[in-house]
Amino acid sequence: MGLEQFKNRNVGQQEYVMLDLEHTPQSPIGKFKQVVKRTFKPELFVGLGVTMREMINALFRGQMHTIKYPFEKLPISPRYRAIHEMLRLLESGHYRCIGCGLCEKICISNCITMDTRYDENQRKEVSEYTINFGRCIFCGYCAEVCPELAIVHGQRYETASEQRASFSLFEDMLTPIDKLNLQQEYDGFGAVTPNADENIKKTPLAY
Amino acid sequence: MEVVSYRSVETFVQHIPEVTALGVWIKAIIILAVISAIAGFGTYVERKVLAFMQRRLGPMHVGPYGLLQIIADGIKLFTKEDIVPQNANKFIFMVAPVITAATAFIALAAVPVFPDFTIPEWIPVIGGTFVPSIAADLNIGILFVLGMMAAGLYGPLLAGMAQANKWGLIGAARTAVQFLSYEVVTGLSILAPIMIVGSLSFVDFNAAQAGGIANWLVWKQPVAFVLFLIAGFAETNRTPFDLLEHEAEVVSGYATEYSGMRWGMFFIGEYANMITISVIAAVVFLGGYSADGMGWLWIMLKIAFFFMLMLWVRAAWPHVRPDQLMWLCWKVLMPIAVINVVITGIVMMV
Ligand code: SF4
Ligand code: SF4
């Protein structure tokens, strides 16, 4: 594809099909003919047929469109960026976050606050982690930058709440330990691509 | 006229054993109760059918399949505040919805709704009373019904003019335009069947078409049938001609300032009119009812068909502008109706 196609800004002039619209008749006889023609065209009945067909489709062929929203929900894209979730390691159940602080650093609205300390085994432990959802713009940078896929965007888009603290603590975002088997691997923003394995190359040893 | 009244009296004597005042009273109460209920149910059916035709579910949550929605609506209508605007002509404003509802039900008095029956003897006080199928079997039934429905136009007209609201005023003007135009077509279109049957009584119409589908007047008078249907849509201000209360143009037209049960009365009147038109179309053109076993079921099906047709058309067709409506009525339908009457007359004379 050449570059000129992109430089052509007159989009919409190429694909249009001009309808063969008749001119409004001027003479009385022309008007009369038009009325007669329109009267005996089956257009109105085609319209009736369309609505009846849709009714039959809806009732008997399972093409009803209504989603009873609070009870049923449409599936949303895995790339949807809703309230964050903190994932756990499937094997040990420990949270994945290694306290690297990248998410806090990259967050463009400065809404992630975290602190870390050494635990009794001299391992880094997240002592405090909150996201201020009053400021978060759901840009997804934190999920993208996270090296461990620890912070991801969940699918919980109903974010009305009496207080925003309801979402923002580390424990609230963390997968409950008893729901660990239900934890979905995240394939949205910043996740490993499906063909990641093919892209891995052996590190040359000859250095 | 001699012939007409003679035939009516004859059928009157044949069909009805003894109509007492009590029977007529009971009939009137039945009509009021049942038609109000059907009108309420009609709103439910209308919403459901419209929803299905747009592949929606319609009311679903109040009761099984949303059936109790009617009751919820009724409660809402009855308990809403009845607001009378400050600058409105209070008396006319309050009386106008009553005109619509009352004329709609008065029209039903002369229409055969439900078959006749006798109340069983064991019921106290009213036992043994014969309840006729028509509350008032006038020998000018059709004229009376059409006249009453035409008088019903005073409801929207007065309502629109009394409410001191520009949308209401436009709605009232459109009422006048629409009804004046369409009364003419209704009358002229039904004149040809009247000429053929030679009577204005519904009972005579029914008798004239007895004995099978082949005798239905719709085969003899297809043009009159179509004209009457079109005019009927206009009379009940259903969709192609619902410019009286067209949301996109005039908010709610003549009903803009109404709330609560006064608005509800317009609604009931409209639905009662729909039923009346359906009954007239079924009796005059589609053979009406027969006295034997399943006759009542057939007339119900016919009426239901016309009712359904009104909903169907509402889902499918766009509505017309006032000027298109006038044009259609005076320049197309009325000439066709007149020609139809003339041709019918010539055929009858030859
Ligand atoms: S989504 Fe964006 S704004 Fe929200 S916490 Fe992550 S980086 Fe910050
Ligand atoms: S980027 Fe990931 S691993 Fe690093 S602190 Fe944030 S959540 Fe934890």
Coordinates of C-alpha atoms and ligand atoms in Angstrom, one line a residue:
Chain A
M1 CA 0.0 0.0 0.0
G2 CA 1.4 3.3 -1.0
L3 CA 1.6 6.4 1.1
E4 CA -0.6 8.4 -1.2
Q5 CA -3.7 6.4 -0.1
F6 CA -3.1 7.7 3.4
K7 CA -2.6 11.2 2.3
N8 CA -5.9 11.3 0.5
R9 CA -8.1 13.0 3.0
N10 CA -11.2 13.0 0.8
V11 CA -12.5 9.9 2.6
G12 CA -16.1 9.0 1.7
Q13 CA -16.1 10.0 -1.9
Q14 CA -14.9 6.8 -3.2
E15 CA -17.4 4.3 -1.7
Y16 CA -20.6 6.3 -2.1
V17 CA -23.3 4.8 -4.3
M18 CA -25.5 7.6 -5.6
L19 CA -29.2 6.7 -5.4
D20 CA -31.2 7.2 -8.5
L21 CA -33.6 9.8 -7.0
E22 CA -36.5 10.9 -9.2
H23 CA -37.1 14.5 -9.6
T24 CA -40.3 15.9 -8.1
P25 CA -42.8 16.0 -10.9
Q26 CA -43.9 19.4 -12.0
S27 CA -46.9 18.8 -14.2
P28 CA -50.3 17.7 -12.7
I29 CA -50.2 14.5 -14.8
G30 CA -46.7 13.7 -13.5
K31 CA -47.9 14.2 -9.9
F32 CA -50.9 12.0 -10.5
K33 CA -48.7 9.3 -11.9
Q34 CA -46.4 9.5 -8.9
V35 CA -49.3 9.2 -6.5
V36 CA -50.7 6.2 -8.4
K37 CA -47.3 4.6 -8.5
R38 CA -46.7 5.1 -4.9
T39 CA -50.2 3.9 -4.0
F40 CA -49.8 0.6 -5.7
K41 CA -46.2 0.0 -4.7
P42 CA -46.2 -2.6 -1.9
E43 CA -43.9 -0.6 0.2
L44 CA -46.2 -0.1 3.1
F45 CA -46.9 -3.8 3.3
V46 CA -43.2 -4.6 3.0
G47 CA -42.8 -2.5 6.1
L48 CA -45.6 -4.5 7.9
G49 CA -43.8 -7.6 6.8
V50 CA -40.5 -6.5 8.2
T51 CA -41.9 -5.8 11.7
M52 CA -43.8 -9.1 11.7
R53 CA -40.6 -10.9 10.7
E54 CA -38.7 -9.2 13.5
M55 CA -41.4 -10.2 15.9
I56 CA -41.3 -13.8 14.8
N57 CA -37.5 -13.7 15.0
A58 CA -37.6 -12.3 18.5
L59 CA -40.2 -14.7 19.8
F60 CA -39.4 -18.0 18.2
R61 CA -35.9 -17.8 16.9
G62 CA -34.2 -16.5 20.0
Q63 CA -33.2 -13.1 18.6
M64 CA -34.5 -11.0 21.4
H65 CA -32.1 -8.2 22.1
T66 CA -33.0 -7.2 25.6
I67 CA -30.4 -7.8 28.2
K68 CA -32.0 -7.5 31.7
Y69 CA -29.0 -5.6 32.9
P70 CA -28.6 -5.9 36.6
F71 CA -29.4 -9.6 36.3
E72 CA -27.6 -10.3 33.0
K73 CA -24.5 -8.6 31.6
L74 CA -23.0 -8.4 28.3
P75 CA -19.5 -9.8 28.1
I76 CA -16.9 -7.1 27.9
S77 CA -13.5 -7.0 26.2
P78 CA -10.6 -8.4 28.2
R79 CA -8.9 -5.1 27.4
Y80 CA -11.5 -3.2 29.2
R81 CA -9.9 -1.1 31.9
A82 CA -12.1 -1.1 35.0
I83 CA -11.3 -1.2 38.8
H84 CA -7.9 -2.7 39.4
E85 CA -7.3 -6.2 40.8
M86 CA -4.2 -7.5 42.5
L87 CA -3.6 -11.1 41.5
R88 CA -2.0 -13.9 43.5
L89 CA 0.4 -16.6 42.5
L90 CA -1.6 -19.7 41.8
E91 CA 0.9 -22.1 43.3
S92 CA 1.6 -20.5 46.7
G93 CA -1.3 -18.1 47.0
H94 CA 1.1 -15.3 47.9
Y95 CA 0.4 -12.0 46.3
R96 CA 2.3 -11.4 43.1
C97 CA 3.5 -7.9 43.8
I98 CA 7.2 -7.7 44.5
G99 CA 7.1 -4.2 45.6
C100 CA 9.2 -2.8 42.8
G101 CA 7.3 0.5 42.8
L102 CA 7.1 0.8 39.0
C103 CA 3.4 1.3 39.0
E104 CA 3.7 4.1 41.5
K105 CA 6.3 5.7 39.4
I106 CA 4.5 5.5 36.1
C107 CA 1.1 6.5 37.3
I108 CA 0.4 9.7 35.5
S109 CA -2.1 11.0 38.0
N110 CA 0.0 10.1 41.0
C111 CA -2.7 8.1 42.6
I112 CA -0.9 5.0 43.6
T113 CA 0.6 5.2 47.1
M114 CA 2.7 2.3 48.3
D115 CA 5.3 1.5 50.9
T116 CA 7.5 -1.5 51.4
R117 CA 9.6 -3.0 54.1
Y118 CA 11.7 -6.0 54.9
D119 CA 9.8 -8.8 56.6
E120 CA 11.4 -11.2 59.2
N121 CA 13.0 -13.3 56.4
Q122 CA 14.6 -10.2 54.9
R123 CA 12.2 -10.3 51.9
K124 CA 10.5 -7.3 50.5
E125 CA 6.9 -7.0 51.6
V126 CA 4.2 -4.6 50.6
S127 CA 3.2 -2.8 53.8
E128 CA 0.8 -0.3 52.3
Y129 CA -0.8 -0.1 48.9
T130 CA -3.7 2.1 47.9
I131 CA -5.1 3.6 44.7
N132 CA -6.9 6.9 45.0
F133 CA -9.8 6.2 42.6
G134 CA -10.9 9.8 42.8
R135 CA -7.9 10.6 40.7
C136 CA -7.2 7.4 38.7
I137 CA -8.0 8.0 35.0
F138 CA -7.9 4.3 34.2
C139 CA -5.1 4.7 31.7
G140 CA -3.8 1.2 32.2
Y141 CA -0.1 2.2 32.5
C142 CA 0.2 0.5 35.9
A143 CA -1.0 -2.8 34.5
E144 CA 1.2 -2.4 31.5
V145 CA 4.3 -1.6 33.4
C146 CA 3.9 -4.3 36.1
P147 CA 6.6 -6.9 35.5
E148 CA 4.7 -9.6 37.4
L149 CA 1.2 -9.0 36.1
A150 CA 0.4 -8.4 39.7
I151 CA -1.8 -5.3 39.2
V152 CA -4.3 -5.7 36.4
H153 CA -7.5 -4.2 35.3
G154 CA -10.6 -6.2 36.3
Q155 CA -14.0 -6.3 34.8
R156 CA -15.8 -4.6 37.6
Y157 CA -17.2 -1.5 35.9
E158 CA -20.0 -0.7 38.3
T159 CA -18.0 1.7 40.4
A160 CA -20.8 3.5 42.2
S161 CA -20.2 3.4 45.9
E162 CA -20.8 5.3 49.0
Q163 CA -17.1 5.8 49.6
R164 CA -14.3 5.3 47.3
A165 CA -12.3 3.6 50.0
S166 CA -14.5 0.6 49.2
F167 CA -12.3 -0.2 46.2
S168 CA -9.0 1.2 46.9
L169 CA -7.3 -0.9 49.6
F170 CA -4.8 -3.6 48.8
E171 CA -6.9 -6.2 50.5
D172 CA -10.0 -5.2 48.6
M173 CA -8.3 -5.5 45.3
L174 CA -6.5 -8.7 46.1
T175 CA -8.0 -11.9 44.9
P176 CA -9.6 -13.5 48.0
I177 CA -7.6 -16.5 49.1
D178 CA -10.6 -18.8 49.0
K179 CA -11.4 -17.7 45.5
L180 CA -7.9 -18.4 44.2
N181 CA -9.1 -21.2 41.9
L182 CA -11.5 -18.7 40.3
Q183 CA -8.7 -16.2 39.5
Q184 CA -8.7 -15.5 35.8
E185 CA -5.4 -14.9 34.1
Y186 CA -5.4 -11.5 32.7
D187 CA -5.1 -11.1 28.9
G188 CA -5.8 -7.5 28.7
F189 CA -3.6 -4.4 28.7
G190 CA 0.0 -5.2 29.2
A191 CA -0.5 -9.0 29.3
V192 CA 1.7 -11.5 27.6
T193 CA 0.7 -12.0 24.0
P194 CA -0.7 -15.3 23.0
N195 CA 2.3 -16.0 20.8
A196 CA 4.8 -15.1 23.5
D197 CA 6.5 -18.5 23.5
E198 CA 7.4 -18.2 19.8
N199 CA 9.0 -14.9 20.4
I200 CA 11.4 -16.2 23.1
K201 CA 14.9 -16.6 21.8
K202 CA 17.7 -18.5 23.4
T203 CA 20.2 -16.2 25.1
P204 CA 23.4 -16.7 23.1
L205 CA 26.0 -18.1 25.4
A206 CA 28.8 -16.8 23.3
Y207 CA 29.0 -13.4 25.0
Chain B
M1 CA -87.2 5.0 5.8
E2 CA -90.3 3.0 5.9
V3 CA -88.5 -0.1 4.9
V4 CA -85.6 0.5 7.3
S5 CA -87.7 0.9 10.4
Y6 CA -89.9 -2.1 9.5
R7 CA -86.9 -4.4 9.1
S8 CA -85.4 -3.2 12.4
V9 CA -88.6 -3.8 14.3
E10 CA -88.9 -7.2 12.8
T11 CA -85.4 -8.3 13.9
F12 CA -86.0 -6.7 17.2
V13 CA -89.0 -8.9 17.7
Q14 CA -87.3 -12.0 16.5
H15 CA -84.1 -11.8 18.4
I16 CA -84.7 -10.3 21.8
P17 CA -87.2 -11.9 24.2
E18 CA -87.9 -9.2 26.6
V19 CA -85.5 -6.3 27.3
T20 CA -86.1 -4.9 30.7
A21 CA -84.6 -1.7 32.1
L22 CA -82.7 -3.8 34.6
G23 CA -81.1 -5.8 31.8
V24 CA -80.0 -2.7 30.0
W25 CA -78.6 -1.4 33.3
I26 CA -76.6 -4.6 33.9
K27 CA -75.4 -4.5 30.3
A28 CA -74.3 -0.9 30.7
I29 CA -72.3 -1.8 33.8
I30 CA -70.8 -4.8 32.1
I31 CA -69.7 -2.7 29.1
L32 CA -68.2 -0.1 31.4
A33 CA -66.3 -2.6 33.5
V34 CA -65.2 -4.9 30.7
I35 CA -64.2 -2.2 28.2
S36 CA -62.3 -0.3 30.8
A37 CA -60.5 -3.5 31.8
I38 CA -59.8 -4.3 28.1
A39 CA -58.6 -0.8 27.5
G40 CA -56.2 -1.2 30.4
F41 CA -55.1 -4.6 29.1
G42 CA -54.9 -3.0 25.7
T43 CA -52.1 -0.8 26.9
Y44 CA -50.2 -3.8 28.1
V45 CA -50.8 -5.7 24.8
E46 CA -49.7 -2.6 22.9
R47 CA -46.5 -2.3 24.8
K48 CA -45.7 -5.9 24.5
V49 CA -46.4 -6.2 20.8
L50 CA -44.5 -3.0 20.0
A51 CA -41.6 -4.3 22.1
F52 CA -41.6 -7.7 20.3
M53 CA -41.7 -6.0 16.9
Q54 CA -38.5 -4.1 17.9
R55 CA -37.1 -7.3 19.4
R56 CA -37.4 -6.0 23.0
L57 CA -39.1 -7.7 25.9
G58 CA -41.4 -5.0 27.0
P59 CA -42.7 -4.8 30.6
M60 CA -41.3 -7.8 32.4
H61 CA -40.8 -7.2 36.1
V62 CA -44.2 -6.3 37.6
G63 CA -45.9 -9.7 38.0
P64 CA -45.5 -12.6 35.6
Y65 CA -44.4 -11.3 32.3
G66 CA -45.2 -7.8 33.5
L67 CA -48.9 -8.5 33.6
L68 CA -49.4 -6.5 36.7
Q69 CA -47.9 -3.5 35.0
I70 CA -51.5 -2.4 34.3
I71 CA -52.3 -2.3 38.0
A72 CA -49.1 -0.4 38.7
D73 CA -50.0 2.1 36.0
G74 CA -53.5 2.4 37.4
I75 CA -52.2 3.1 40.9
K76 CA -49.8 5.7 39.4
L77 CA -52.6 7.4 37.5
F78 CA -55.0 7.5 40.4
T79 CA -52.5 8.8 42.9
K80 CA -50.8 11.4 40.7
E81 CA -51.5 15.0 41.5
D82 CA -54.2 16.5 39.4
I83 CA -52.7 19.7 38.2
V84 CA -54.8 22.5 36.7
P85 CA -52.6 25.1 35.1
Q86 CA -53.0 28.7 36.4
N87 CA -54.2 30.4 33.3
A88 CA -56.4 27.5 32.1
N89 CA -60.1 27.8 31.8
K90 CA -60.6 25.6 34.8
F91 CA -64.1 24.3 34.2
I92 CA -63.5 23.4 30.5
F93 CA -60.1 22.0 31.3
M94 CA -61.6 19.6 33.9
V95 CA -64.6 18.6 31.8
A96 CA -62.8 17.9 28.5
P97 CA -61.4 14.4 29.4
V98 CA -64.8 13.4 30.6
I99 CA -66.2 14.2 27.2
T100 CA -63.7 12.0 25.5
A101 CA -64.3 9.0 27.9
A102 CA -68.0 9.5 28.0
T103 CA -68.6 9.8 24.3
A104 CA -66.4 6.7 23.7
F105 CA -68.6 4.7 26.1
I106 CA -71.9 6.1 24.9
A107 CA -70.9 5.1 21.4
L108 CA -70.4 1.6 22.7
A109 CA -74.0 1.5 23.9
A110 CA -75.2 1.0 20.4
V111 CA -72.6 -1.5 19.4
P112 CA -73.0 -5.2 19.9
V113 CA -70.4 -6.2 22.3
F114 CA -70.5 -9.8 23.8
P115 CA -73.4 -12.1 23.0
D116 CA -76.7 -11.9 24.9
F117 CA -77.4 -14.1 27.9
T118 CA -79.9 -14.6 30.7
I119 CA -78.7 -14.4 34.3
P120 CA -79.4 -17.7 36.0
E121 CA -82.4 -17.9 38.3
W122 CA -80.6 -18.7 41.5
I123 CA -78.9 -15.4 41.7
P124 CA -81.0 -13.1 44.0
V125 CA -82.7 -9.9 42.9
I126 CA -81.4 -9.9 39.3
G127 CA -81.9 -13.6 38.6
G128 CA -83.7 -14.4 35.4
T129 CA -83.0 -11.0 33.8
F130 CA -82.3 -11.1 30.1
V131 CA -79.1 -9.1 29.2
P132 CA -79.1 -8.0 25.6
S133 CA -76.1 -8.0 23.4
I134 CA -76.6 -4.3 22.6
A135 CA -77.5 -2.0 25.4
A136 CA -79.6 0.2 23.1
D137 CA -80.5 -1.5 19.8
L138 CA -81.2 1.7 17.9
N139 CA -82.4 1.3 14.4
I140 CA -79.9 4.0 13.5
G141 CA -77.1 2.3 15.3
I142 CA -74.3 3.1 12.9
L143 CA -75.2 6.8 12.6
F144 CA -75.4 7.0 16.4
V145 CA -72.0 5.4 16.9
L146 CA -70.3 7.5 14.3
G147 CA -72.1 10.6 15.6
M148 CA -70.9 9.9 19.1
M149 CA -67.4 9.3 18.1
A150 CA -67.5 12.5 16.1
A151 CA -68.8 14.3 19.2
G152 CA -65.8 12.9 21.0
L153 CA -63.6 15.3 19.1
Y154 CA -64.8 18.0 21.5
G155 CA -62.7 16.4 24.1
P156 CA -59.2 17.0 22.6
L157 CA -60.4 20.2 21.0
L158 CA -61.7 21.8 24.3
A159 CA -58.8 20.4 26.2
G160 CA -56.3 21.9 23.9
M161 CA -57.9 25.3 23.8
A162 CA -58.6 25.5 27.6
Q163 CA -55.1 24.7 28.9
A164 CA -53.3 27.9 28.0
N165 CA -50.4 26.1 26.4
K166 CA -49.1 26.6 23.0
W167 CA -48.6 22.9 22.3
G168 CA -52.1 22.3 23.5
L169 CA -53.4 24.9 21.1
I170 CA -51.6 23.4 18.2
G171 CA -52.9 20.0 19.2
A172 CA -56.4 21.4 19.3
A173 CA -56.0 22.9 15.9
R174 CA -54.8 19.6 14.5
T175 CA -57.7 17.9 16.2
A176 CA -60.1 20.1 14.3
V177 CA -58.2 19.5 11.0
Q178 CA -58.0 15.8 11.4
F179 CA -61.5 15.0 12.6
L180 CA -63.3 17.4 10.3
S181 CA -61.4 15.7 7.4
Y182 CA -62.0 12.2 8.4
E183 CA -65.6 12.3 9.5
V184 CA -66.4 12.9 5.9
V185 CA -64.5 9.9 4.7
T186 CA -65.9 7.7 7.5
G187 CA -69.5 8.6 6.6
L188 CA -69.1 8.3 2.9
S189 CA -67.1 5.1 3.0
I190 CA -69.7 3.4 5.2
L191 CA -72.6 4.8 3.1
A192 CA -72.1 2.2 0.3
P193 CA -72.5 -0.8 2.7
I194 CA -75.5 0.9 4.2
M195 CA -77.0 1.2 0.7
I196 CA -76.5 -2.5 0.1
V197 CA -77.9 -3.6 3.3
G198 CA -80.6 -1.0 3.4
S199 CA -80.5 -0.4 7.1
L200 CA -78.5 1.4 9.8
S201 CA -78.9 -1.2 12.4
F202 CA -76.0 -3.4 13.4
V203 CA -78.3 -6.3 13.8
D204 CA -79.5 -6.0 10.2
F205 CA -75.9 -5.8 9.0
N206 CA -75.2 -9.0 10.9
A207 CA -78.2 -10.7 9.5
A208 CA -77.3 -9.6 5.9
Q209 CA -73.9 -11.3 6.1
A210 CA -75.0 -14.5 7.8
G211 CA -74.0 -17.8 6.2
G212 CA -70.3 -18.0 5.7
I213 CA -67.3 -16.0 4.6
A214 CA -68.6 -15.6 1.0
N215 CA -71.4 -13.3 2.2
W216 CA -69.1 -10.9 3.9
L217 CA -69.5 -7.3 2.8
V218 CA -65.8 -6.9 2.4
W219 CA -65.9 -8.8 -0.8
K220 CA -68.6 -6.6 -2.2
Q221 CA -67.1 -3.4 -0.9
P222 CA -63.4 -3.7 -0.7
V223 CA -62.8 -0.1 -1.4
A224 CA -65.2 1.0 1.3
F225 CA -63.5 -1.4 3.7
V226 CA -60.0 0.1 3.0
L227 CA -61.4 3.7 3.2
F228 CA -63.2 2.9 6.4
L229 CA -60.0 1.4 8.0
I230 CA -58.0 4.4 7.0
A231 CA -60.6 6.8 8.4
G232 CA -60.9 4.6 11.5
F233 CA -57.2 5.0 12.2
A234 CA -57.6 8.7 11.9
E235 CA -60.7 8.7 14.2
T236 CA -58.9 6.9 16.9
N237 CA -55.8 9.0 16.2
R238 CA -53.5 5.9 15.8
T239 CA -50.1 6.1 14.3
P240 CA -50.1 7.2 10.7
F241 CA -52.4 10.0 11.8
D242 CA -51.4 10.5 15.4
L243 CA -50.5 14.1 14.9
L244 CA -52.7 15.3 17.8
E245 CA -50.2 14.2 20.4
H246 CA -47.1 13.8 18.4
E247 CA -44.2 13.9 20.9
A248 CA -41.5 15.0 18.5
E249 CA -43.5 18.0 17.3
V250 CA -46.0 19.1 19.9
V251 CA -44.8 17.5 23.1
S252 CA -48.1 15.8 23.8
G253 CA -50.5 17.9 21.9
Y254 CA -53.8 18.4 23.6
A255 CA -52.8 16.3 26.5
T256 CA -49.7 18.3 27.4
E257 CA -50.9 19.9 30.6
Y258 CA -52.9 16.9 31.8
S259 CA -51.8 14.6 34.6
G260 CA -53.2 11.8 36.7
M261 CA -56.6 10.4 36.0
R262 CA -57.7 13.2 33.7
W263 CA -54.9 12.1 31.3
G264 CA -55.9 8.5 31.9
M265 CA -59.4 9.3 30.8
F266 CA -58.2 10.5 27.4
F267 CA -56.3 7.2 27.2
I268 CA -59.3 5.1 28.1
G269 CA -61.4 7.0 25.6
E270 CA -58.8 6.4 22.9
Y271 CA -58.7 2.7 23.6
A272 CA -62.5 2.4 23.9
N273 CA -62.6 4.1 20.5
M274 CA -60.2 1.6 19.1
I275 CA -62.4 -1.2 20.3
T276 CA -65.5 0.5 18.9
I277 CA -63.9 1.0 15.5
S278 CA -62.7 -2.6 15.5
V279 CA -66.2 -3.8 16.4
I280 CA -67.8 -1.7 13.6
A281 CA -65.3 -3.0 11.1
A282 CA -65.9 -6.5 12.2
V283 CA -69.7 -6.3 12.1
V284 CA -70.1 -4.2 9.0
F285 CA -67.5 -5.7 6.8
L286 CA -66.3 -9.0 8.2
G287 CA -69.6 -10.8 8.9
G288 CA -70.1 -9.9 12.5
Y289 CA -71.2 -12.5 15.1
S290 CA -73.3 -15.5 14.7
A291 CA -75.7 -16.7 17.4
D292 CA -74.5 -20.4 17.3
G293 CA -71.9 -22.0 19.5
M294 CA -68.5 -20.5 18.5
G295 CA -69.9 -17.2 17.1
W296 CA -68.6 -15.2 20.1
L297 CA -65.1 -16.6 19.6
W298 CA -65.1 -15.6 15.9
I299 CA -66.2 -12.0 16.6
M300 CA -63.6 -11.8 19.4
L301 CA -61.0 -13.0 16.9
K302 CA -62.1 -10.4 14.3
I303 CA -62.0 -7.6 16.8
A304 CA -58.6 -8.7 18.1
F305 CA -57.4 -8.8 14.5
F306 CA -58.3 -5.1 14.0
F307 CA -56.8 -4.2 17.3
M308 CA -53.6 -6.0 16.5
L309 CA -53.6 -4.3 13.1
M310 CA -53.5 -0.9 14.8
L311 CA -50.6 -1.9 16.9
W312 CA -48.8 -3.5 14.0
V313 CA -49.2 -0.4 11.8
R314 CA -47.9 1.7 14.7
A315 CA -44.8 -0.4 14.8
A316 CA -44.2 -0.3 11.1
W317 CA -45.3 3.0 9.6
P318 CA -44.2 6.6 9.9
H319 CA -46.7 9.2 10.5
V320 CA -47.8 11.9 8.2
R321 CA -47.7 15.7 8.4
P322 CA -51.0 17.6 8.9
D323 CA -50.8 18.9 5.3
Q324 CA -50.3 15.5 4.0
L325 CA -53.2 14.3 6.0
M326 CA -55.5 16.9 4.6
W327 CA -54.2 16.3 1.1
L328 CA -54.8 12.5 1.5
C329 CA -58.3 13.0 2.9
W330 CA -59.8 15.7 0.6
K331 CA -58.0 15.0 -2.6
V332 CA -57.7 11.2 -2.6
L333 CA -59.9 9.4 -0.1
M334 CA -63.0 11.6 -0.4
P335 CA -63.2 11.4 -4.2
I336 CA -62.7 7.7 -4.1
A337 CA -65.4 7.3 -1.5
V338 CA -67.8 9.4 -3.5
I339 CA -67.1 7.4 -6.7
N340 CA -67.6 4.2 -4.7
V341 CA -71.0 5.4 -3.5
V342 CA -72.0 6.4 -7.0
I343 CA -70.8 3.1 -8.6
T344 CA -72.6 1.1 -5.8
G345 CA -75.8 3.1 -6.5
I346 CA -75.5 2.4 -10.3
V347 CA -74.9 -1.3 -9.7
M348 CA -77.8 -1.5 -7.4
M349 CA -80.2 0.2 -9.8
V350 CA -79.2 -1.9 -12.8
Ligands
SF4_1 S1 -4.8 3.3 35.6 FE1 -3.4 4.9 35.2 S2 -4.1 6.5 36.6 FE2 -5.0 4.6 37.3 S3 -3.6 3.9 38.9 FE3 -3.0 2.9 36.9 S4 -1.4 4.3 36.1 FE4 -2.5 5.4 37.7
SF4_2 S1 4.5 -2.7 39.3 FE1 3.5 -4.6 39.9 S2 5.0 -5.6 41.1 FE2 5.7 -3.6 40.9 S3 4.8 -2.6 42.7 FE3 3.4 -2.3 41.1 S4 2.0 -4.0 41.3 FE4 3.8 -4.5 42.5

